[in-house]
Amino acid sequence: FEDISGGCERIFGTPIPLVYSRHTVRFLTTFLLFLPFGMYNQFGDSWNHIGLIPSASLVAMFMFGIEELATSLEEPFSILPLIGI
């Protein structure tokens, strides 16, 4: 049990480098900024170019939501108070 507890404390004490999170957010932001230009041809045959804005916003909301979930999953022990054990 002590070996497992020591392993959990080692995981708990190891920080995730901030560079990984920043790189992911920058790439995702760049991708989502250029997404409307990539979707323009899909909406080009119809009269509904106004539908491009809500659809790109919806995709951006889902992608940033997934990124936020991944950020919170990087540190799973922040919810559990393992220090008191």
mmCIF file of C-alpha atoms in Angstrom:
data_model
loop_
_atom_site.group_PDB
_atom_site.id
_atom_site.type_symbol
_atom_site.label_atom_id
_atom_site.label_comp_id
_atom_site.label_asym_id
_atom_site.label_seq_id
_atom_site.Cartn_x
_atom_site.Cartn_y
_atom_site.Cartn_z
ATOM 1 C CA PHE A 1 0.000 0.000 0.000
ATOM 2 C CA GLU A 2 2.856 2.385 0.764
ATOM 3 C CA ASP A 3 4.356 1.868 -2.691
ATOM 4 C CA ILE A 4 1.037 2.675 -4.359
ATOM 5 C CA SER A 5 0.551 5.704 -2.118
ATOM 6 C CA GLY A 6 4.063 6.916 -2.943
ATOM 7 C CA GLY A 7 3.366 6.492 -6.667
ATOM 8 C CA CYS A 8 0.167 8.517 -6.351
ATOM 9 C CA GLU A 9 2.015 11.278 -4.497
ATOM 10 C CA ARG A 10 4.647 11.333 -7.230
ATOM 11 C CA ILE A 11 1.911 11.721 -9.861
ATOM 12 C CA PHE A 12 0.223 14.365 -7.733
ATOM 13 C CA GLY A 13 3.435 16.359 -7.362
ATOM 14 C CA THR A 14 4.445 16.243 -11.044
ATOM 15 C CA PRO A 15 3.245 19.396 -12.812
ATOM 16 C CA ILE A 16 2.115 19.341 -16.437
ATOM 17 C CA PRO A 17 4.317 21.736 -18.449
ATOM 18 C CA LEU A 18 2.445 24.886 -19.406
ATOM 19 C CA VAL A 19 3.958 24.730 -22.904
ATOM 20 C CA TYR A 20 1.743 21.749 -23.799
ATOM 21 C CA SER A 21 -1.448 23.577 -22.875
ATOM 22 C CA ARG A 22 -0.416 26.782 -24.586
ATOM 23 C CA HIS A 23 0.535 24.987 -27.799
ATOM 24 C CA THR A 24 -2.808 23.200 -27.902
ATOM 25 C CA VAL A 25 -4.775 26.398 -27.313
ATOM 26 C CA ARG A 26 -2.788 28.343 -29.921
ATOM 27 C CA PHE A 27 -3.222 25.635 -32.541
ATOM 28 C CA LEU A 28 -6.937 25.320 -31.788
ATOM 29 C CA THR A 29 -7.437 29.094 -31.932
ATOM 30 C CA THR A 30 -5.626 29.333 -35.270
ATOM 31 C CA PHE A 31 -7.645 26.427 -36.664
ATOM 32 C CA LEU A 32 -10.929 27.966 -35.533
ATOM 33 C CA LEU A 33 -9.991 31.387 -36.928
ATOM 34 C CA PHE A 34 -9.493 29.872 -40.385
ATOM 35 C CA LEU A 35 -12.466 27.493 -40.142
ATOM 36 C CA PRO A 36 -14.996 29.934 -41.691
ATOM 37 C CA PHE A 37 -12.760 30.314 -44.749
ATOM 38 C CA GLY A 38 -12.669 26.536 -45.138
ATOM 39 C CA MET A 39 -16.446 26.253 -44.724
ATOM 40 C CA TYR A 40 -17.226 29.047 -47.173
ATOM 41 C CA ASN A 41 -17.332 26.751 -50.211
ATOM 42 C CA GLN A 42 -19.736 24.407 -48.423
ATOM 43 C CA PHE A 43 -22.135 27.304 -47.919
ATOM 44 C CA GLY A 44 -21.312 28.895 -51.289
ATOM 45 C CA ASP A 45 -23.935 27.030 -53.309
ATOM 46 C CA SER A 46 -26.802 28.130 -51.089
ATOM 47 C CA TRP A 47 -28.246 31.509 -50.263
ATOM 48 C CA ASN A 48 -27.552 30.936 -46.569
ATOM 49 C CA HIS A 49 -24.113 32.463 -45.985
ATOM 50 C CA ILE A 50 -25.471 33.731 -42.668
ATOM 51 C CA GLY A 51 -25.544 30.083 -41.505
ATOM 52 C CA LEU A 52 -21.756 30.085 -41.624
ATOM 53 C CA ILE A 53 -21.469 32.229 -38.489
ATOM 54 C CA PRO A 54 -23.616 30.073 -36.167
ATOM 55 C CA SER A 55 -22.139 26.825 -37.476
ATOM 56 C CA ALA A 56 -18.548 28.021 -37.016
ATOM 57 C CA SER A 57 -19.465 29.329 -33.554
ATOM 58 C CA LEU A 58 -21.023 25.992 -32.614
ATOM 59 C CA VAL A 59 -17.937 24.075 -33.746
ATOM 60 C CA ALA A 60 -15.711 26.510 -31.828
ATOM 61 C CA MET A 61 -17.811 26.100 -28.684
ATOM 62 C CA PHE A 62 -17.543 22.308 -28.832
ATOM 63 C CA MET A 63 -13.818 22.330 -29.586
ATOM 64 C CA PHE A 64 -12.982 24.777 -26.791
ATOM 65 C CA GLY A 65 -15.206 22.733 -24.467
ATOM 66 C CA ILE A 66 -13.252 19.580 -25.289
ATOM 67 C CA GLU A 67 -10.004 21.473 -24.720
ATOM 68 C CA GLU A 68 -11.242 22.701 -21.337
ATOM 69 C CA LEU A 69 -12.179 19.147 -20.365
ATOM 70 C CA ALA A 70 -8.718 17.963 -21.372
ATOM 71 C CA THR A 71 -7.145 20.675 -19.237
ATOM 72 C CA SER A 72 -9.148 19.611 -16.202
ATOM 73 C CA LEU A 73 -8.297 15.947 -16.844
ATOM 74 C CA GLU A 74 -4.575 16.729 -16.855
ATOM 75 C CA GLU A 75 -4.719 17.160 -13.096
ATOM 76 C CA PRO A 76 -7.233 14.587 -11.843
ATOM 77 C CA PHE A 77 -6.275 14.897 -8.196
ATOM 78 C CA SER A 78 -7.216 18.557 -7.873
ATOM 79 C CA ILE A 79 -10.795 17.476 -7.063
ATOM 80 C CA LEU A 80 -9.814 14.863 -4.489
ATOM 81 C CA PRO A 81 -8.134 16.054 -1.317
ATOM 82 C CA LEU A 82 -5.378 13.413 -1.180
ATOM 83 C CA ILE A 83 -3.237 15.519 1.165
ATOM 84 C CA GLY A 84 -5.550 14.675 4.089
ATOM 85 C CA ILE A 85 -5.227 10.920 3.608
#
